[in-house]
mmCIF file of N, CA and C in Angstrom:
data_model
loop_
_atom_site.group_PDB
_atom_site.id
_atom_site.type_symbol
_atom_site.label_atom_id
_atom_site.label_comp_id
_atom_site.label_asym_id
_atom_site.label_seq_id
_atom_site.Cartn_x
_atom_site.Cartn_y
_atom_site.Cartn_z
ATOM 1 N N MET A 1395 0.853 -1.175 0.000
ATOM 2 C CA MET A 1395 0.000 0.000 0.000
ATOM 3 C C MET A 1395 0.896 1.235 0.000
ATOM 4 N N ILE A 1396 0.551 2.211 -0.750
ATOM 5 C CA ILE A 1396 1.340 3.428 -0.913
ATOM 6 C C ILE A 1396 1.217 4.316 0.317
ATOM 7 N N GLY A 1397 2.315 4.707 0.901
ATOM 8 C CA GLY A 1397 2.291 5.705 1.956
ATOM 9 C C GLY A 1397 1.625 5.288 3.252
ATOM 10 N N VAL A 1398 1.463 3.993 3.486
ATOM 11 C CA VAL A 1398 0.797 3.528 4.694
ATOM 12 C C VAL A 1398 1.730 3.683 5.886
ATOM 13 N N ILE A 1399 1.171 4.088 7.013
ATOM 14 C CA ILE A 1399 1.954 4.191 8.237
ATOM 15 C C ILE A 1399 1.425 3.188 9.245
ATOM 16 N N ASP A 1400 2.268 2.823 10.200
ATOM 17 C CA ASP A 1400 1.837 1.913 11.259
ATOM 18 C C ASP A 1400 0.909 2.657 12.207
ATOM 19 N N THR A 1401 -0.160 1.999 12.615
ATOM 20 C CA THR A 1401 -1.111 2.603 13.546
ATOM 21 C C THR A 1401 -1.600 1.537 14.500
ATOM 22 N N ASP A 1402 -2.130 1.991 15.631
ATOM 23 C CA ASP A 1402 -2.753 1.075 16.580
ATOM 24 C C ASP A 1402 -4.208 0.884 16.184
ATOM 25 N N GLY A 1403 -4.736 -0.307 16.430
ATOM 26 C CA GLY A 1403 -6.143 -0.558 16.164
ATOM 27 C C GLY A 1403 -6.339 -1.562 15.051
ATOM 28 N N GLU A 1404 -7.600 -1.909 14.834
ATOM 29 C CA GLU A 1404 -7.948 -2.832 13.756
ATOM 30 C C GLU A 1404 -7.836 -2.123 12.417
ATOM 31 N N CYS A 1405 -7.460 -2.865 11.406
ATOM 32 C CA CYS A 1405 -7.212 -2.264 10.099
ATOM 33 C C CYS A 1405 -7.866 -3.094 9.007
ATOM 34 N N ALA A 1406 -8.383 -2.411 8.002
ATOM 35 C CA ALA A 1406 -8.879 -3.063 6.789
ATOM 36 C C ALA A 1406 -8.315 -2.282 5.614
ATOM 37 N N GLU A 1407 -7.814 -2.980 4.618
ATOM 38 C CA GLU A 1407 -7.284 -2.265 3.461
ATOM 39 C C GLU A 1407 -7.543 -3.040 2.179
ATOM 40 N N TRP A 1408 -7.694 -2.262 1.119
ATOM 41 C CA TRP A 1408 -7.983 -2.807 -0.193
ATOM 42 C C TRP A 1408 -7.161 -2.059 -1.226
ATOM 43 N N ALA A 1409 -6.926 -2.715 -2.357
ATOM 44 C CA ALA A 1409 -6.322 -2.067 -3.525
ATOM 45 C C ALA A 1409 -7.272 -2.290 -4.694
ATOM 46 N N PHE A 1410 -7.641 -1.188 -5.343
ATOM 47 C CA PHE A 1410 -8.575 -1.246 -6.454
ATOM 48 C C PHE A 1410 -7.869 -0.834 -7.736
ATOM 49 N N PRO A 1411 -8.163 -1.501 -8.850
ATOM 50 C CA PRO A 1411 -7.580 -1.057 -10.119
ATOM 51 C C PRO A 1411 -8.170 0.300 -10.508
ATOM 52 N N ALA A 1412 -7.409 1.069 -11.248
ATOM 53 C CA ALA A 1412 -7.874 2.388 -11.693
ATOM 54 C C ALA A 1412 -8.849 2.195 -12.854
ATOM 55 N N GLU A 1413 -10.035 1.696 -12.522
ATOM 56 C CA GLU A 1413 -11.089 1.428 -13.490
ATOM 57 C C GLU A 1413 -12.384 2.058 -12.997
ATOM 58 N N PRO A 1414 -13.310 2.354 -13.898
ATOM 59 C CA PRO A 1414 -14.543 3.056 -13.516
ATOM 60 C C PRO A 1414 -15.319 2.420 -12.361
ATOM 61 N N GLY A 1415 -15.320 1.123 -12.223
ATOM 62 C CA GLY A 1415 -16.065 0.466 -11.153
ATOM 63 C C GLY A 1415 -15.412 0.577 -9.781
ATOM 64 N N ALA A 1416 -14.214 1.155 -9.702
ATOM 65 C CA ALA A 1416 -13.490 1.216 -8.435
ATOM 66 C C ALA A 1416 -14.232 2.014 -7.374
ATOM 67 N N VAL A 1417 -14.895 3.082 -7.763
ATOM 68 C CA VAL A 1417 -15.585 3.924 -6.788
ATOM 69 C C VAL A 1417 -16.719 3.147 -6.127
ATOM 70 N N ARG A 1418 -17.532 2.504 -6.933
ATOM 71 C CA ARG A 1418 -18.656 1.721 -6.404
ATOM 72 C C ARG A 1418 -18.146 0.576 -5.535
ATOM 73 N N THR A 1419 -17.108 -0.120 -5.985
ATOM 74 C CA THR A 1419 -16.556 -1.235 -5.223
ATOM 75 C C THR A 1419 -15.969 -0.757 -3.898
ATOM 76 N N ALA A 1420 -15.290 0.381 -3.908
ATOM 77 C CA ALA A 1420 -14.723 0.938 -2.675
ATOM 78 C C ALA A 1420 -15.829 1.315 -1.694
ATOM 79 N N ARG A 1421 -16.875 1.956 -2.187
ATOM 80 C CA ARG A 1421 -18.002 2.316 -1.308
ATOM 81 C C ARG A 1421 -18.581 1.076 -0.638
ATOM 82 N N HIS A 1422 -18.803 0.036 -1.423
ATOM 83 C CA HIS A 1422 -19.393 -1.198 -0.901
ATOM 84 C C HIS A 1422 -18.474 -1.832 0.152
ATOM 85 N N ALA A 1423 -17.181 -1.896 -0.128
ATOM 86 C CA ALA A 1423 -16.223 -2.503 0.810
ATOM 87 C C ALA A 1423 -16.165 -1.720 2.118
ATOM 88 N N VAL A 1424 -16.098 -0.394 2.017
ATOM 89 C CA VAL A 1424 -16.015 0.454 3.208
ATOM 90 C C VAL A 1424 -17.285 0.330 4.040
ATOM 91 N N ARG A 1425 -18.444 0.419 3.407
ATOM 92 C CA ARG A 1425 -19.703 0.321 4.151
ATOM 93 C C ARG A 1425 -19.813 -1.040 4.845
ATOM 94 N N GLY A 1426 -19.422 -2.095 4.158
ATOM 95 C CA GLY A 1426 -19.478 -3.425 4.765
ATOM 96 C C GLY A 1426 -18.576 -3.551 5.982
ATOM 97 N N LYS A 1427 -17.371 -3.005 5.904
ATOM 98 C CA LYS A 1427 -16.455 -3.091 7.042
ATOM 99 C C LYS A 1427 -16.949 -2.242 8.204
ATOM 100 N N LEU A 1428 -17.464 -1.048 7.921
ATOM 101 C CA LEU A 1428 -17.992 -0.215 9.006
ATOM 102 C C LEU A 1428 -19.171 -0.898 9.694
ATOM 103 N N ARG A 1429 -20.014 -1.559 8.910
ATOM 104 C CA ARG A 1429 -21.142 -2.300 9.482
ATOM 105 C C ARG A 1429 -20.624 -3.429 10.383
ATOM 106 N N ALA A 1430 -19.616 -4.148 9.906
ATOM 107 C CA ALA A 1430 -19.042 -5.247 10.697
ATOM 108 C C ALA A 1430 -18.424 -4.743 11.995
ATOM 109 N N TRP A 1431 -17.876 -3.544 11.974
ATOM 110 C CA TRP A 1431 -17.267 -2.953 13.163
ATOM 111 C C TRP A 1431 -18.291 -2.239 14.053
ATOM 112 N N GLY A 1432 -19.543 -2.169 13.622
ATOM 113 C CA GLY A 1432 -20.556 -1.469 14.398
ATOM 114 C C GLY A 1432 -20.419 0.043 14.331
ATOM 115 N N LEU A 1433 -19.880 0.546 13.230
ATOM 116 C CA LEU A 1433 -19.659 1.984 13.069
ATOM 117 C C LEU A 1433 -20.576 2.591 12.007
ATOM 118 N N GLU A 1434 -21.811 2.107 11.951
ATOM 119 C CA GLU A 1434 -22.764 2.627 10.976
ATOM 120 C C GLU A 1434 -23.005 4.122 11.137
ATOM 121 N N ALA A 1435 -22.807 4.649 12.340
ATOM 122 C CA ALA A 1435 -23.060 6.080 12.597
ATOM 123 C C ALA A 1435 -22.201 6.991 11.720
ATOM 124 N N VAL A 1436 -21.033 6.521 11.314
ATOM 125 C CA VAL A 1436 -20.181 7.342 10.445
ATOM 126 C C VAL A 1436 -20.139 6.773 9.019
ATOM 127 N N GLY A 1437 -21.026 5.837 8.737
ATOM 128 C CA GLY A 1437 -21.012 5.177 7.434
ATOM 129 C C GLY A 1437 -21.259 6.103 6.259
ATOM 130 N N ASP A 1438 -22.305 6.914 6.323
ATOM 131 C CA ASP A 1438 -22.633 7.767 5.178
ATOM 132 C C ASP A 1438 -21.521 8.766 4.864
ATOM 133 N N VAL A 1439 -21.021 9.450 5.877
ATOM 134 C CA VAL A 1439 -19.984 10.458 5.623
ATOM 135 C C VAL A 1439 -18.682 9.790 5.178
ATOM 136 N N THR A 1440 -18.353 8.636 5.759
ATOM 137 C CA THR A 1440 -17.134 7.932 5.353
ATOM 138 C C THR A 1440 -17.223 7.507 3.897
ATOM 139 N N VAL A 1441 -18.345 6.921 3.515
ATOM 140 C CA VAL A 1441 -18.526 6.464 2.132
ATOM 141 C C VAL A 1441 -18.498 7.649 1.164
ATOM 142 N N LEU A 1442 -19.120 8.756 1.521
ATOM 143 C CA LEU A 1442 -19.098 9.948 0.671
ATOM 144 C C LEU A 1442 -17.664 10.428 0.449
ATOM 145 N N LEU A 1443 -16.894 10.553 1.522
ATOM 146 C CA LEU A 1443 -15.531 11.084 1.397
ATOM 147 C C LEU A 1443 -14.612 10.107 0.671
ATOM 148 N N VAL A 1444 -14.764 8.812 0.933
ATOM 149 C CA VAL A 1444 -13.977 7.818 0.193
ATOM 150 C C VAL A 1444 -14.328 7.895 -1.292
ATOM 151 N N SER A 1445 -15.616 8.035 -1.618
ATOM 152 C CA SER A 1445 -16.029 8.159 -3.021
ATOM 153 C C SER A 1445 -15.357 9.340 -3.695
ATOM 154 N N GLU A 1446 -15.337 10.476 -3.010
ATOM 155 C CA GLU A 1446 -14.709 11.672 -3.579
ATOM 156 C C GLU A 1446 -13.221 11.464 -3.810
ATOM 157 N N LEU A 1447 -12.528 10.893 -2.830
ATOM 158 C CA LEU A 1447 -11.079 10.725 -2.958
ATOM 159 C C LEU A 1447 -10.710 9.647 -3.974
ATOM 160 N N VAL A 1448 -11.473 8.565 -4.016
ATOM 161 C CA VAL A 1448 -11.199 7.531 -5.022
ATOM 162 C C VAL A 1448 -11.483 8.084 -6.417
ATOM 163 N N THR A 1449 -12.532 8.887 -6.554
ATOM 164 C CA THR A 1449 -12.817 9.520 -7.845
ATOM 165 C C THR A 1449 -11.665 10.426 -8.269
ATOM 166 N N ASN A 1450 -11.127 11.213 -7.331
ATOM 167 C CA ASN A 1450 -9.960 12.055 -7.653
ATOM 168 C C ASN A 1450 -8.804 11.202 -8.136
ATOM 169 N N SER A 1451 -8.523 10.123 -7.419
ATOM 170 C CA SER A 1451 -7.429 9.241 -7.820
ATOM 171 C C SER A 1451 -7.696 8.634 -9.185
ATOM 172 N N LEU A 1452 -8.916 8.219 -9.417
ATOM 173 C CA LEU A 1452 -9.291 7.592 -10.685
ATOM 174 C C LEU A 1452 -9.100 8.555 -11.857
ATOM 175 N N ARG A 1453 -9.388 9.838 -11.639
ATOM 176 C CA ARG A 1453 -9.231 10.830 -12.702
ATOM 177 C C ARG A 1453 -7.776 11.062 -13.079
ATOM 178 N N HIS A 1454 -6.861 10.884 -12.117
ATOM 179 C CA HIS A 1454 -5.471 11.276 -12.349
ATOM 180 C C HIS A 1454 -4.479 10.116 -12.355
ATOM 181 N N ALA A 1455 -4.815 8.982 -11.785
ATOM 182 C CA ALA A 1455 -3.858 7.879 -11.651
ATOM 183 C C ALA A 1455 -4.159 6.762 -12.633
ATOM 184 N N SER A 1456 -3.123 6.069 -13.027
ATOM 185 C CA SER A 1456 -3.312 4.910 -13.897
ATOM 186 C C SER A 1456 -2.989 3.619 -13.160
ATOM 187 N N GLY A 1457 -2.516 3.732 -11.948
ATOM 188 C CA GLY A 1457 -2.159 2.550 -11.163
ATOM 189 C C GLY A 1457 -3.182 2.269 -10.089
ATOM 190 N N PRO A 1458 -2.872 1.355 -9.200
ATOM 191 C CA PRO A 1458 -3.840 0.947 -8.184
ATOM 192 C C PRO A 1458 -4.158 2.074 -7.205
ATOM 193 N N ILE A 1459 -5.371 2.010 -6.673
ATOM 194 C CA ILE A 1459 -5.848 2.970 -5.682
ATOM 195 C C ILE A 1459 -6.066 2.191 -4.390
ATOM 196 N N GLY A 1460 -5.404 2.625 -3.353
ATOM 197 C CA GLY A 1460 -5.509 1.947 -2.068
ATOM 198 C C GLY A 1460 -6.481 2.660 -1.149
ATOM 199 N N VAL A 1461 -7.249 1.892 -0.395
ATOM 200 C CA VAL A 1461 -8.138 2.440 0.623
ATOM 201 C C VAL A 1461 -7.853 1.672 1.906
ATOM 202 N N ARG A 1462 -7.699 2.417 2.984
ATOM 203 C CA ARG A 1462 -7.381 1.809 4.274
ATOM 204 C C ARG A 1462 -8.214 2.464 5.367
ATOM 205 N N LEU A 1463 -8.799 1.631 6.227
ATOM 206 C CA LEU A 1463 -9.541 2.097 7.395
ATOM 207 C C LEU A 1463 -8.821 1.597 8.634
ATOM 208 N N VAL A 1464 -8.683 2.453 9.623
ATOM 209 C CA VAL A 1464 -8.112 2.027 10.895
ATOM 210 C C VAL A 1464 -9.090 2.409 11.996
ATOM 211 N N ARG A 1465 -9.591 1.397 12.640
ATOM 212 C CA ARG A 1465 -10.496 1.568 13.786
ATOM 213 C C ARG A 1465 -9.625 1.654 15.031
ATOM 214 N N PRO A 1466 -9.816 2.685 15.836
ATOM 215 C CA PRO A 1466 -8.947 2.831 17.001
ATOM 216 C C PRO A 1466 -9.146 1.701 18.013
ATOM 217 N N ASP A 1467 -8.085 1.426 18.727
ATOM 218 C CA ASP A 1467 -8.125 0.448 19.802
ATOM 219 C C ASP A 1467 -8.798 1.110 20.996
ATOM 220 N N PRO A 1468 -9.978 0.645 21.398
ATOM 221 C CA PRO A 1468 -10.682 1.300 22.506
ATOM 222 C C PRO A 1468 -9.873 1.325 23.799
ATOM 223 N N ALA A 1469 -9.006 0.346 24.000
ATOM 224 C CA ALA A 1469 -8.207 0.285 25.226
ATOM 225 C C ALA A 1469 -7.087 1.325 25.235
ATOM 226 N N ALA A 1470 -6.713 1.822 24.066
ATOM 227 C CA ALA A 1470 -5.580 2.750 23.979
ATOM 228 C C ALA A 1470 -5.958 4.156 24.413
ATOM 229 N N GLY A 1471 -7.232 4.514 24.310
ATOM 230 C CA GLY A 1471 -7.641 5.881 24.643
ATOM 231 C C GLY A 1471 -7.193 6.840 23.563
ATOM 232 N N ASP A 1472 -7.624 8.076 23.646
ATOM 233 C CA ASP A 1472 -7.272 9.092 22.653
ATOM 234 C C ASP A 1472 -7.223 10.438 23.350
ATOM 235 N N SER A 1473 -6.090 11.082 23.284
ATOM 236 C CA SER A 1473 -5.925 12.360 23.979
ATOM 237 C C SER A 1473 -6.335 13.552 23.132
ATOM 238 N N GLU A 1474 -6.780 13.326 21.904
ATOM 239 C CA GLU A 1474 -7.094 14.439 21.004
ATOM 240 C C GLU A 1474 -8.592 14.625 20.805
ATOM 241 N N GLY A 1475 -9.370 14.496 21.859
ATOM 242 C CA GLY A 1475 -10.792 14.799 21.725
ATOM 243 C C GLY A 1475 -11.674 13.619 21.414
ATOM 244 N N GLY A 1476 -11.283 12.420 21.755
ATOM 245 C CA GLY A 1476 -12.118 11.253 21.519
ATOM 246 C C GLY A 1476 -11.592 10.393 20.391
ATOM 247 N N ALA A 1477 -12.162 9.201 20.306
ATOM 248 C CA ALA A 1477 -11.721 8.242 19.300
ATOM 249 C C ALA A 1477 -12.083 8.709 17.897
ATOM 250 N N ALA A 1478 -11.249 8.334 16.943
ATOM 251 C CA ALA A 1478 -11.488 8.717 15.550
ATOM 252 C C ALA A 1478 -11.166 7.553 14.626
ATOM 253 N N LEU A 1479 -11.941 7.448 13.572
ATOM 254 C CA LEU A 1479 -11.687 6.510 12.495
ATOM 255 C C LEU A 1479 -10.702 7.174 11.546
ATOM 256 N N LEU A 1480 -9.610 6.498 11.229
ATOM 257 C CA LEU A 1480 -8.637 6.994 10.261
ATOM 258 C C LEU A 1480 -8.934 6.350 8.913
ATOM 259 N N VAL A 1481 -9.022 7.177 7.874
ATOM 260 C CA VAL A 1481 -9.286 6.695 6.519
ATOM 261 C C VAL A 1481 -8.183 7.239 5.624
ATOM 262 N N GLU A 1482 -7.612 6.370 4.792
ATOM 263 C CA GLU A 1482 -6.542 6.759 3.879
ATOM 264 C C GLU A 1482 -6.877 6.298 2.472
ATOM 265 N N VAL A 1483 -6.631 7.162 1.499
ATOM 266 C CA VAL A 1483 -6.768 6.801 0.091
ATOM 267 C C VAL A 1483 -5.435 7.125 -0.564
ATOM 268 N N SER A 1484 -4.828 6.129 -1.197
ATOM 269 C CA SER A 1484 -3.499 6.262 -1.783
ATOM 270 C C SER A 1484 -3.533 6.002 -3.274
ATOM 271 N N ASP A 1485 -2.630 6.660 -3.984
ATOM 272 C CA ASP A 1485 -2.468 6.391 -5.412
ATOM 273 C C ASP A 1485 -1.014 6.655 -5.803
ATOM 274 N N PRO A 1486 -0.611 6.231 -6.998
ATOM 275 C CA PRO A 1486 0.792 6.366 -7.392
ATOM 276 C C PRO A 1486 1.203 7.751 -7.904
ATOM 277 N N ILE A 1487 0.309 8.720 -7.901
ATOM 278 C CA ILE A 1487 0.653 10.071 -8.358
ATOM 279 C C ILE A 1487 1.282 10.820 -7.188
ATOM 280 N N PRO A 1488 2.508 11.338 -7.339
ATOM 281 C CA PRO A 1488 3.166 11.983 -6.201
ATOM 282 C C PRO A 1488 2.634 13.377 -5.854
ATOM 283 N N ASP A 1489 2.004 14.047 -6.806
ATOM 284 C CA ASP A 1489 1.553 15.417 -6.562
ATOM 285 C C ASP A 1489 0.373 15.438 -5.600
ATOM 286 N N PRO A 1490 0.455 16.253 -4.543
ATOM 287 C CA PRO A 1490 -0.670 16.330 -3.621
ATOM 288 C C PRO A 1490 -1.856 17.031 -4.277
ATOM 289 N N PRO A 1491 -3.056 16.651 -3.883
ATOM 290 C CA PRO A 1491 -4.230 17.334 -4.435
ATOM 291 C C PRO A 1491 -4.312 18.743 -3.867
ATOM 292 N N ARG A 1492 -4.988 19.613 -4.585
ATOM 293 C CA ARG A 1492 -5.155 21.001 -4.129
ATOM 294 C C ARG A 1492 -6.620 21.280 -3.882
ATOM 295 N N GLU A 1493 -6.876 21.815 -2.715
ATOM 296 C CA GLU A 1493 -8.245 22.229 -2.404
ATOM 297 C C GLU A 1493 -8.507 23.528 -3.162
ATOM 298 N N ARG A 1494 -9.677 23.623 -3.760
ATOM 299 C CA ARG A 1494 -10.028 24.836 -4.480
ATOM 300 C C ARG A 1494 -11.502 25.130 -4.289
ATOM 301 N N VAL A 1495 -11.875 26.340 -4.606
ATOM 302 C CA VAL A 1495 -13.283 26.725 -4.529
ATOM 303 C C VAL A 1495 -13.903 26.469 -5.900
ATOM 304 N N ALA A 1496 -14.895 25.596 -5.917
ATOM 305 C CA ALA A 1496 -15.561 25.273 -7.177
ATOM 306 C C ALA A 1496 -16.644 26.309 -7.462
ATOM 307 N N GLU A 1497 -16.739 26.690 -8.702
ATOM 308 C CA GLU A 1497 -17.812 27.578 -9.152
ATOM 309 C C GLU A 1497 -19.107 26.763 -9.255
ATOM 310 N N PRO A 1498 -20.257 27.408 -9.177
ATOM 311 C CA PRO A 1498 -21.531 26.668 -9.214
ATOM 312 C C PRO A 1498 -21.689 25.744 -10.419
ATOM 313 N N ASP A 1499 -21.132 26.104 -11.573
ATOM 314 C CA ASP A 1499 -21.289 25.282 -12.769
ATOM 315 C C ASP A 1499 -20.167 24.260 -12.968
ATOM 316 N N ASP A 1500 -19.161 24.267 -12.099
ATOM 317 C CA ASP A 1500 -18.055 23.309 -12.226
ATOM 318 C C ASP A 1500 -18.552 21.894 -11.948
ATOM 319 N N GLU A 1501 -18.051 20.948 -12.732
ATOM 320 C CA GLU A 1501 -18.428 19.549 -12.535
ATOM 321 C C GLU A 1501 -17.583 18.877 -11.468
ATOM 322 N N GLY A 1502 -16.481 19.462 -11.096
ATOM 323 C CA GLY A 1502 -15.601 18.871 -10.092
ATOM 324 C C GLY A 1502 -15.058 19.944 -9.174
ATOM 325 N N GLY A 1503 -14.133 19.535 -8.315
ATOM 326 C CA GLY A 1503 -13.461 20.491 -7.457
ATOM 327 C C GLY A 1503 -14.036 20.624 -6.058
ATOM 328 N N ARG A 1504 -14.961 19.747 -5.690
ATOM 329 C CA ARG A 1504 -15.583 19.858 -4.368
ATOM 330 C C ARG A 1504 -15.126 18.791 -3.384
ATOM 331 N N GLY A 1505 -14.442 17.764 -3.864
ATOM 332 C CA GLY A 1505 -14.083 16.622 -3.024
ATOM 333 C C GLY A 1505 -13.244 16.987 -1.815
ATOM 334 N N LEU A 1506 -12.147 17.709 -2.019
ATOM 335 C CA LEU A 1506 -11.300 18.067 -0.883
ATOM 336 C C LEU A 1506 -11.997 19.037 0.055
ATOM 337 N N HIS A 1507 -12.837 19.894 -0.488
ATOM 338 C CA HIS A 1507 -13.596 20.796 0.380
ATOM 339 C C HIS A 1507 -14.539 19.988 1.280
ATOM 340 N N LEU A 1508 -15.178 18.977 0.725
ATOM 341 C CA LEU A 1508 -16.034 18.111 1.531
ATOM 342 C C LEU A 1508 -15.240 17.415 2.635
ATOM 343 N N VAL A 1509 -14.042 16.950 2.292
ATOM 344 C CA VAL A 1509 -13.183 16.322 3.299
ATOM 345 C C VAL A 1509 -12.841 17.334 4.386
ATOM 346 N N ALA A 1510 -12.440 18.537 3.977
ATOM 347 C CA ALA A 1510 -12.007 19.561 4.939
ATOM 348 C C ALA A 1510 -13.119 19.952 5.914
ATOM 349 N N VAL A 1511 -14.350 20.052 5.434
ATOM 350 C CA VAL A 1511 -15.436 20.487 6.319
ATOM 351 C C VAL A 1511 -16.072 19.334 7.096
ATOM 352 N N SER A 1512 -15.838 18.102 6.678
ATOM 353 C CA SER A 1512 -16.471 16.953 7.331
ATOM 354 C C SER A 1512 -15.559 16.240 8.327
ATOM 355 N N ALA A 1513 -14.263 16.292 8.095
ATOM 356 C CA ALA A 1513 -13.321 15.533 8.912
ATOM 357 C C ALA A 1513 -12.824 16.346 10.101
ATOM 358 N N ARG A 1514 -12.454 15.628 11.148
ATOM 359 C CA ARG A 1514 -11.843 16.269 12.320
ATOM 360 C C ARG A 1514 -10.474 16.831 11.950
ATOM 361 N N ARG A 1515 -9.722 16.048 11.209
ATOM 362 C CA ARG A 1515 -8.415 16.464 10.672
ATOM 363 C C ARG A 1515 -8.235 15.768 9.337
ATOM 364 N N TRP A 1516 -7.388 16.340 8.483
ATOM 365 C CA TRP A 1516 -7.067 15.675 7.223
ATOM 366 C C TRP A 1516 -5.720 16.191 6.736
ATOM 367 N N GLY A 1517 -5.143 15.487 5.793
ATOM 368 C CA GLY A 1517 -3.873 15.919 5.227
ATOM 369 C C GLY A 1517 -3.426 14.978 4.129
ATOM 370 N N THR A 1518 -2.202 15.214 3.676
ATOM 371 C CA THR A 1518 -1.593 14.360 2.656
ATOM 372 C C THR A 1518 -0.179 14.032 3.099
ATOM 373 N N ARG A 1519 0.347 12.950 2.582
ATOM 374 C CA ARG A 1519 1.754 12.621 2.817
ATOM 375 C C ARG A 1519 2.275 11.826 1.628
ATOM 376 N N HIS A 1520 3.570 11.957 1.414
ATOM 377 C CA HIS A 1520 4.225 11.231 0.330
ATOM 378 C C HIS A 1520 4.625 9.848 0.817
ATOM 379 N N GLY A 1521 4.567 8.901 -0.085
ATOM 380 C CA GLY A 1521 5.033 7.552 0.190
ATOM 381 C C GLY A 1521 6.249 7.268 -0.673
ATOM 382 N N LYS A 1522 6.683 6.014 -0.683
ATOM 383 C CA LYS A 1522 7.818 5.637 -1.523
ATOM 384 C C LYS A 1522 7.494 5.859 -2.993
ATOM 385 N N SER A 1523 6.237 5.624 -3.335
ATOM 386 C CA SER A 1523 5.786 5.897 -4.702
ATOM 387 C C SER A 1523 4.344 6.385 -4.616
ATOM 388 N N GLY A 1524 4.169 7.659 -4.775
ATOM 389 C CA GLY A 1524 2.818 8.197 -4.740
ATOM 390 C C GLY A 1524 2.531 8.981 -3.477
ATOM 391 N N LYS A 1525 1.243 9.121 -3.209
ATOM 392 C CA LYS A 1525 0.797 9.914 -2.066
ATOM 393 C C LYS A 1525 -0.402 9.259 -1.401
ATOM 394 N N THR A 1526 -0.672 9.715 -0.192
ATOM 395 C CA THR A 1526 -1.846 9.287 0.554
ATOM 396 C C THR A 1526 -2.572 10.527 1.032
ATOM 397 N N VAL A 1527 -3.872 10.563 0.821
ATOM 398 C CA VAL A 1527 -4.734 11.576 1.419
ATOM 399 C C VAL A 1527 -5.448 10.867 2.563
ATOM 400 N N TRP A 1528 -5.394 11.450 3.746
ATOM 401 C CA TRP A 1528 -5.986 10.819 4.914
ATOM 402 C C TRP A 1528 -6.937 11.794 5.602
ATOM 403 N N PHE A 1529 -7.867 11.224 6.347
ATOM 404 C CA PHE A 1529 -8.740 12.041 7.182
ATOM 405 C C PHE A 1529 -9.185 11.232 8.381
ATOM 406 N N GLU A 1530 -9.574 11.951 9.421
ATOM 407 C CA GLU A 1530 -10.099 11.334 10.630
ATOM 408 C C GLU A 1530 -11.531 11.799 10.854
ATOM 409 N N LEU A 1531 -12.376 10.864 11.236
ATOM 410 C CA LEU A 1531 -13.754 11.167 11.589
ATOM 411 C C LEU A 1531 -13.975 10.802 13.049
ATOM 412 N N ALA A 1532 -14.506 11.739 13.815
ATOM 413 C CA ALA A 1532 -14.813 11.479 15.212
ATOM 414 C C ALA A 1532 -15.873 10.388 15.299
ATOM 415 N N LEU A 1533 -15.688 9.497 16.250
ATOM 416 C CA LEU A 1533 -16.651 8.430 16.460
ATOM 417 C C LEU A 1533 -17.579 8.814 17.603
ATOM 418 N N PRO A 1534 -18.859 8.928 17.330
ATOM 419 C CA PRO A 1534 -19.796 9.343 18.367
ATOM 420 C C PRO A 1534 -19.845 8.345 19.513
ATOM 421 N N GLY A 1535 -19.897 8.876 20.722
ATOM 422 C CA GLY A 1535 -20.060 8.034 21.900
ATOM 423 C C GLY A 1535 -18.823 7.277 22.315
ATOM 424 N N GLN A 1536 -17.684 7.563 21.710
ATOM 425 C CA GLN A 1536 -16.458 6.829 22.095
ATOM 426 C C GLN A 1536 -15.414 7.777 22.602
#
């Protein structure tokens, strides 16, 4: 997986080919894992943001697109305002995405803005080959 870092907690990760069906397949995989983990409360927003980031990768990358979820270890605690789900989307393009203001008639340009306003924190990092866009979503009641 491109740009993956070691983290505490349960992890699920997938690699999708850069093909049109990748977005739908990623949404289905993410929703299924969140359901299995009992995290349906953040399912809709997680699936929306993963869809946006995988779509960005699909538009610009020709190689595999990685998606990784990390569920925090409840025993570890969290000093930054409660437990958070970490979500990472990786691709082989090294250039970081740029957040921009989309005009009303623009067909794209809203994905990173959605991530920025929905996530507790987000960012990008370079890997050995490519980049990872990551975000954290606060988990209610944890």
